[in-house]
Coordinates of C-alpha atoms and ligand atoms in Angstrom, one line a residue:
M91 CA 93.9 101.6 88.5
I92 CA 94.8 98.3 90.1
T93 CA 94.3 95.3 87.8
A94 CA 94.8 91.7 88.4
S95 CA 98.4 91.2 89.7
P96 CA 100.6 88.4 88.3
I97 CA 101.7 87.7 91.9
A98 CA 99.9 84.7 93.3
R99 CA 97.4 85.9 95.8
L100 CA 97.1 83.9 99.0
S101 CA 93.4 84.2 99.3
P102 CA 91.8 82.8 96.1
P103 CA 90.1 85.6 94.1
G104 CA 86.8 84.0 94.8
A105 CA 87.2 84.1 98.6
N106 CA 84.2 86.1 99.7
W107 CA 84.9 88.0 102.9
R108 CA 81.3 88.2 103.9
Q109 CA 81.0 84.4 103.6
L110 CA 84.2 84.1 105.7
W111 CA 82.8 86.5 108.2
R112 CA 79.5 84.5 108.5
E113 CA 81.6 81.4 109.1
S114 CA 83.4 82.9 112.1
V115 CA 83.6 80.8 115.3
T116 CA 81.0 82.0 117.8
D117 CA 81.1 79.1 120.2
A118 CA 83.8 79.2 122.8
R119 CA 83.7 75.5 123.3
E120 CA 84.3 74.9 119.6
L121 CA 87.3 77.3 119.7
L122 CA 88.8 75.5 122.6
L123 CA 88.3 72.1 121.0
M124 CA 89.9 73.4 117.8
L125 CA 92.9 74.3 119.9
Q126 CA 93.0 71.0 121.7
L127 CA 92.0 72.9 124.9
G128 CA 88.7 71.2 125.4
H129 CA 89.5 70.5 129.0
L130 CA 89.3 74.2 129.7
A131 CA 85.6 74.4 128.7
D132 CA 84.4 74.1 132.3
R133 CA 86.3 77.3 133.2
L134 CA 84.2 79.4 130.8
P135 CA 81.8 81.8 132.4
A136 CA 78.3 80.6 132.4
S137 CA 77.2 83.8 130.6
D138 CA 79.1 85.8 128.0
A139 CA 78.0 89.0 129.7
G140 CA 76.0 90.0 126.6
F141 CA 79.1 90.1 124.4
A142 CA 79.5 86.8 122.5
L143 CA 82.7 85.2 121.3
R144 CA 83.3 86.0 117.7
V145 CA 86.5 85.2 115.8
P146 CA 87.1 84.6 112.1
R147 CA 88.5 81.2 111.4
G148 CA 91.6 82.6 109.7
F149 CA 92.5 84.5 112.9
A150 CA 91.8 81.4 115.0
A151 CA 94.2 79.5 112.8
R152 CA 97.0 81.8 114.0
M153 CA 96.5 80.7 117.6
R154 CA 98.9 78.1 118.9
P155 CA 97.2 74.8 119.6
G156 CA 97.6 73.5 123.2
D157 CA 98.5 76.9 124.6
P158 CA 96.0 78.3 127.1
R159 CA 98.0 81.5 127.3
D160 CA 98.1 82.1 123.6
P161 CA 98.1 85.9 123.1
L162 CA 95.5 85.8 120.3
L163 CA 93.2 83.4 122.2
L164 CA 93.3 85.6 125.3
Q165 CA 92.0 88.6 123.3
V166 CA 88.8 86.8 122.4
L167 CA 88.0 84.1 124.9
P168 CA 85.4 85.0 127.6
Q169 CA 87.0 84.7 131.1
L170 CA 85.5 84.3 134.5
A171 CA 87.5 87.4 135.5
E172 CA 85.2 89.5 133.3
L173 CA 82.4 89.1 135.9
D174 CA 84.5 90.7 138.7
E175 CA 83.5 94.2 139.7
A176 CA 86.6 96.4 139.7
E177 CA 86.8 99.9 141.2
G178 CA 86.8 102.6 138.5
F179 CA 85.8 100.2 135.7
T180 CA 82.5 101.3 134.3
R181 CA 80.2 100.5 131.5
D182 CA 80.8 103.9 130.0
A183 CA 84.5 104.4 130.3
V184 CA 85.0 106.8 127.3
G185 CA 82.0 109.1 127.7
D186 CA 78.5 108.3 126.7
M187 CA 79.3 106.2 123.6
A188 CA 75.6 105.6 122.9
S189 CA 74.6 109.2 122.7
R190 CA 77.9 110.3 121.2
S191 CA 77.5 107.8 118.4
A192 CA 73.8 108.6 117.9
Q193 CA 75.0 111.9 116.4
G194 CA 77.1 109.9 114.0
V195 CA 80.0 112.2 114.1
L196 CA 82.5 113.1 116.9
H197 CA 84.3 116.4 116.4
K198 CA 86.5 116.7 119.5
Y199 CA 89.9 117.4 117.9
Q200 CA 90.9 120.3 115.7
G201 CA 90.8 119.6 112.0
R202 CA 89.6 116.1 112.4
A203 CA 86.1 114.7 112.5
L204 CA 85.4 111.1 113.4
L205 CA 82.5 109.4 111.8
I206 CA 80.9 106.4 113.5
A207 CA 80.6 104.5 110.2
S208 CA 79.5 101.2 111.6
G209 CA 78.9 99.4 114.9
S210 CA 79.9 96.0 113.6
C211 CA 83.2 94.3 114.0
A212 CA 84.5 91.0 112.5
I213 CA 85.9 90.1 115.9
N214 CA 84.8 90.7 119.4
C215 CA 87.8 91.9 121.5
R216 CA 87.2 91.3 125.2
Y217 CA 88.9 94.5 126.3
C218 CA 86.9 96.8 124.1
F219 CA 84.3 99.4 125.3
R220 CA 82.2 98.0 122.5
R221 CA 81.3 95.1 124.7
H222 CA 78.7 97.3 126.3
F223 CA 77.5 98.8 123.0
P224 CA 77.2 95.9 120.6
Y225 CA 75.1 98.0 118.3
G226 CA 74.6 96.8 114.7
D227 CA 74.9 98.5 111.4
E228 CA 72.3 101.3 112.0
M229 CA 75.0 104.0 112.1
A230 CA 75.5 103.5 108.4
A231 CA 71.9 104.3 107.5
A232 CA 72.0 106.8 104.7
G233 CA 70.2 109.5 106.7
Q234 CA 72.8 109.2 109.5
W235 CA 75.6 109.8 107.0
R236 CA 73.8 112.8 105.5
K237 CA 73.7 114.5 108.8
A238 CA 77.3 113.7 109.6
L239 CA 78.5 114.9 106.2
E240 CA 76.4 118.1 106.6
H241 CA 78.2 118.8 109.8
V242 CA 81.6 118.3 108.1
G243 CA 80.6 120.3 105.0
Q244 CA 79.6 123.3 107.2
D245 CA 82.9 123.4 109.0
P246 CA 85.9 124.4 106.7
S247 CA 88.3 123.8 109.6
I248 CA 87.8 120.0 109.1
S249 CA 90.4 118.7 106.7
E250 CA 90.5 115.1 107.8
L251 CA 87.6 112.7 108.0
I252 CA 88.1 109.6 110.1
L253 CA 86.0 106.5 109.6
S254 CA 85.8 104.6 112.8
G255 CA 83.2 102.5 114.5
G256 CA 82.9 99.5 115.3
D257 CA 84.8 98.8 112.1
P258 CA 84.0 100.8 108.9
L259 CA 85.4 98.0 106.7
S260 CA 82.5 95.8 107.9
L261 CA 80.4 97.9 105.5
A262 CA 80.0 96.7 101.9
T263 CA 82.3 98.6 99.5
G264 CA 79.1 99.9 97.9
K265 CA 78.3 101.7 101.2
L266 CA 81.7 103.2 101.3
E267 CA 81.2 104.4 97.7
E268 CA 78.1 106.2 98.8
L269 CA 80.0 107.9 101.5
S270 CA 82.9 109.0 99.2
R271 CA 80.4 110.4 96.7
G272 CA 79.1 112.6 99.5
L273 CA 82.6 113.6 100.5
A274 CA 83.4 114.6 96.9
A275 CA 81.1 117.7 97.5
I276 CA 83.2 118.8 100.5
P277 CA 86.4 120.3 99.0
H278 CA 88.0 121.2 102.4
V279 CA 88.3 117.5 103.3
T280 CA 91.6 116.5 101.8
R281 CA 92.4 113.4 103.8
L282 CA 90.5 110.2 104.6
R283 CA 91.6 108.1 107.5
I284 CA 90.1 104.6 108.2
H285 CA 90.5 102.9 111.6
T286 CA 90.0 99.2 111.0
R287 CA 91.0 95.8 112.4
L288 CA 89.6 93.9 109.4
P289 CA 92.8 93.7 107.4
V290 CA 94.4 91.9 110.4
V291 CA 91.5 89.7 111.5
L292 CA 89.9 89.1 108.1
P293 CA 92.5 90.1 105.4
E294 CA 90.2 88.9 102.6
R295 CA 88.3 92.1 103.2
V296 CA 90.9 94.0 101.3
D297 CA 89.7 92.6 98.0
G298 CA 89.9 94.0 94.5
A299 CA 86.7 96.1 94.7
F300 CA 87.8 97.7 97.9
Q301 CA 91.3 98.3 96.6
D302 CA 89.9 99.9 93.5
W303 CA 87.7 102.2 95.6
L304 CA 90.5 103.3 97.8
A305 CA 92.8 103.9 94.9
S306 CA 90.2 106.0 93.1
L307 CA 89.7 108.5 95.9
P308 CA 91.2 111.9 95.1
L309 CA 92.3 112.3 98.7
Q310 CA 95.3 111.5 100.9
K311 CA 94.6 108.1 102.5
V312 CA 95.6 106.8 105.9
V313 CA 94.7 103.3 107.2
V314 CA 95.2 102.8 110.9
L315 CA 95.2 99.0 111.6
H316 CA 94.8 97.4 115.0
A317 CA 97.2 94.6 115.9
N318 CA 98.4 93.8 119.4
H319 CA 100.8 91.0 118.9
A320 CA 103.2 89.9 116.1
N321 CA 101.5 86.5 115.9
E322 CA 98.4 88.3 114.4
F323 CA 100.4 88.6 111.2
D324 CA 100.6 85.9 108.6
P325 CA 101.1 86.0 104.8
A326 CA 97.5 86.8 104.1
V327 CA 97.7 89.9 106.4
D328 CA 101.0 90.9 104.7
D329 CA 99.2 90.6 101.4
A330 CA 96.4 92.9 102.6
C331 CA 98.9 95.4 103.8
V332 CA 100.6 95.4 100.3
R333 CA 97.2 96.0 98.7
L334 CA 96.5 98.9 101.0
R335 CA 99.8 100.5 100.1
E336 CA 99.3 99.8 96.4
A337 CA 96.0 101.7 96.7
G338 CA 98.0 104.7 97.9
A339 CA 97.3 104.5 101.6
T340 CA 99.8 105.2 104.4
A341 CA 99.5 102.3 106.9
L342 CA 99.8 102.8 110.6
N343 CA 99.0 100.6 113.6
Q344 CA 97.5 101.2 117.0
S345 CA 97.7 98.7 119.8
V346 CA 96.2 98.4 123.3
L347 CA 98.6 97.5 126.1
L348 CA 97.1 94.3 127.5
R349 CA 98.3 92.4 130.6
G350 CA 99.3 88.8 129.8
I351 CA 99.2 89.5 126.0
N352 CA 101.7 92.1 125.1
D353 CA 102.9 93.7 128.3
N354 CA 106.6 92.9 128.0
A355 CA 109.4 94.5 126.1
D356 CA 110.3 91.5 123.9
T357 CA 106.7 91.2 122.7
L358 CA 106.3 94.9 121.9
E359 CA 109.7 95.0 120.2
A360 CA 108.7 92.0 118.1
L361 CA 105.3 93.7 117.2
S362 CA 107.1 96.8 116.0
E363 CA 109.5 94.8 113.9
R364 CA 106.7 92.7 112.5
L365 CA 104.7 95.8 111.6
F366 CA 107.6 97.3 109.8
A367 CA 108.2 94.1 107.9
A368 CA 104.6 94.4 106.7
G369 CA 105.2 98.1 105.7
V370 CA 103.2 99.4 108.6
L371 CA 104.4 102.0 111.2
P372 CA 103.5 101.8 114.9
Y373 CA 101.4 104.8 115.8
Y374 CA 99.7 104.6 119.2
L375 CA 100.0 102.2 122.1
H376 CA 96.9 102.8 124.2
Q377 CA 96.4 102.4 127.8
L378 CA 93.2 100.4 128.3
D379 CA 89.8 102.1 128.5
R380 CA 88.5 101.3 131.9
V381 CA 85.5 99.4 130.9
Q382 CA 83.6 97.0 133.2
G383 CA 84.8 93.4 132.5
A384 CA 88.3 94.4 131.3
A385 CA 90.1 95.1 134.6
H386 CA 92.1 91.9 134.3
F387 CA 93.8 93.3 131.2
E388 CA 95.0 96.5 132.8
V389 CA 98.7 97.4 133.0
S390 CA 99.8 100.1 135.5
D391 CA 101.1 103.4 134.1
E392 CA 104.4 102.8 135.9
R393 CA 104.9 99.5 134.1
A394 CA 103.7 101.0 130.8
L395 CA 106.3 103.8 131.1
D396 CA 109.1 101.2 131.9
L397 CA 108.1 99.3 128.8
L398 CA 108.3 102.3 126.6
E399 CA 111.7 103.2 128.0
S400 CA 112.9 99.7 127.1
L401 CA 111.5 100.1 123.6
R402 CA 113.3 103.4 123.1
H403 CA 116.6 101.7 123.9
R404 CA 116.0 98.8 121.6
L405 CA 114.4 100.3 118.6
P406 CA 114.8 103.2 116.1
G407 CA 112.6 106.1 117.1
Y408 CA 110.2 105.5 114.2
L409 CA 109.3 102.0 115.6
V410 CA 108.4 103.3 119.1
P411 CA 104.7 103.9 119.4
K412 CA 103.3 106.9 121.3
L413 CA 101.9 105.7 124.7
V414 CA 98.6 107.5 125.2
R415 CA 95.3 107.4 127.1
E416 CA 92.0 108.7 125.9
V417 CA 90.6 111.2 128.5
G418 CA 87.1 112.6 127.9
G419 CA 87.2 116.4 127.3
D420 CA 90.9 116.6 126.3
A421 CA 91.8 118.2 123.0
S422 CA 94.0 115.3 122.0
K423 CA 95.0 111.8 123.1
R424 CA 96.9 112.3 126.4
P425 CA 100.5 111.2 126.3
L426 CA 101.7 109.3 129.4
Ligands
PLP351 C1 91.4 109.4 118.6 C2 90.5 110.4 118.0 C3 90.8 111.1 116.9 C4 92.2 110.9 116.2 O1 93.2 111.4 117.0 P1 94.7 111.4 116.4 O2 95.5 111.8 117.6 O3 94.8 112.4 115.3 O4 95.0 110.0 116.0 C5 90.0 112.0 116.3 N1 88.7 112.2 116.9 C6 88.3 111.5 118.0 C7 87.0 111.8 118.5 C8 89.2 110.6 118.6 O5 88.8 109.9 119.6
SF4_352 S1 86.2 98.2 117.9 FE1 88.2 97.3 117.5 S2 88.9 96.6 119.5 FE2 86.7 96.9 119.7 S3 85.7 94.9 119.2 FE3 85.9 96.0 117.3 S4 87.8 95.4 116.4 FE4 87.9 94.8 118.6

């Protein structure tokens, strides 16, 4: 059991992640003003294309004031380029998300079932397919989970359950407890994996109650974080990673290759090194899903392969992520 640690915690024990989430910046002009970039406000698109700016204040605090090319800012700031139509970029780049998620569970890969635990995220990333499916918390409705768990319970080939979304850590810990109680009745599931960006963008989420829940699970635990740039780490994020590992989780990271944000070898090398310093191993580097409004982030396959080649020369093998793309109908992520 994890009890209060003598190590001074960076976020005060009273810091309530839901409160911090509610206090996120949702006004692009306000964000620009905070960064002394108010003069750029007239370059914002007139409409946010149905996908509002949302960024926790702690994440915004890691952006460099006065830098319009800041790699964290560019991940969240609506751009005029989003309104451009681009060949091959569709609203439904990864299959019919809406109908796939309506079932609550995706079972495409052998041994692993992915549960759409929540549609909410603490941050809105401009490159994400979710920009066209900003659904709320309805996936976590108890009935939905019952159906998903029934499916998993009936198929003994499933040994790993993956919680994804949206972001499953946007759910209250009580909701996660409900889920794990259901899982306890399914002995063939021996591993729980959680795909989440919360420990990076709102590290206060990894609080004592969550840590206790994770530690109490009689399962192998994997947490796959999502950071795209070394600047996303600060001492509070390091602290969250320590807590995840204290709770017995293996910590991995997936990134998306993003033009102008992390598409150079120095940046990717620094990211791998920073992850390792936080006790996290790089797992996947994803080629962008071709969603409408994200074409300006795309990096060519040729360039992506060159970058990976550089990384292999510079880094030990365990710090080189696998470069992959998600292709509908494949039996795994497709390596490039
Ligand atoms: C990505 C994904 C997984 C996990 O794949 P790994 O290669 O094991 O990380 C599982 N199910 C679905 C539907 C996925 O999209
Ligand atoms: S699903 Fe992940 S990438 Fe997409 S908006 Fe949420 S946190 Fe960002």
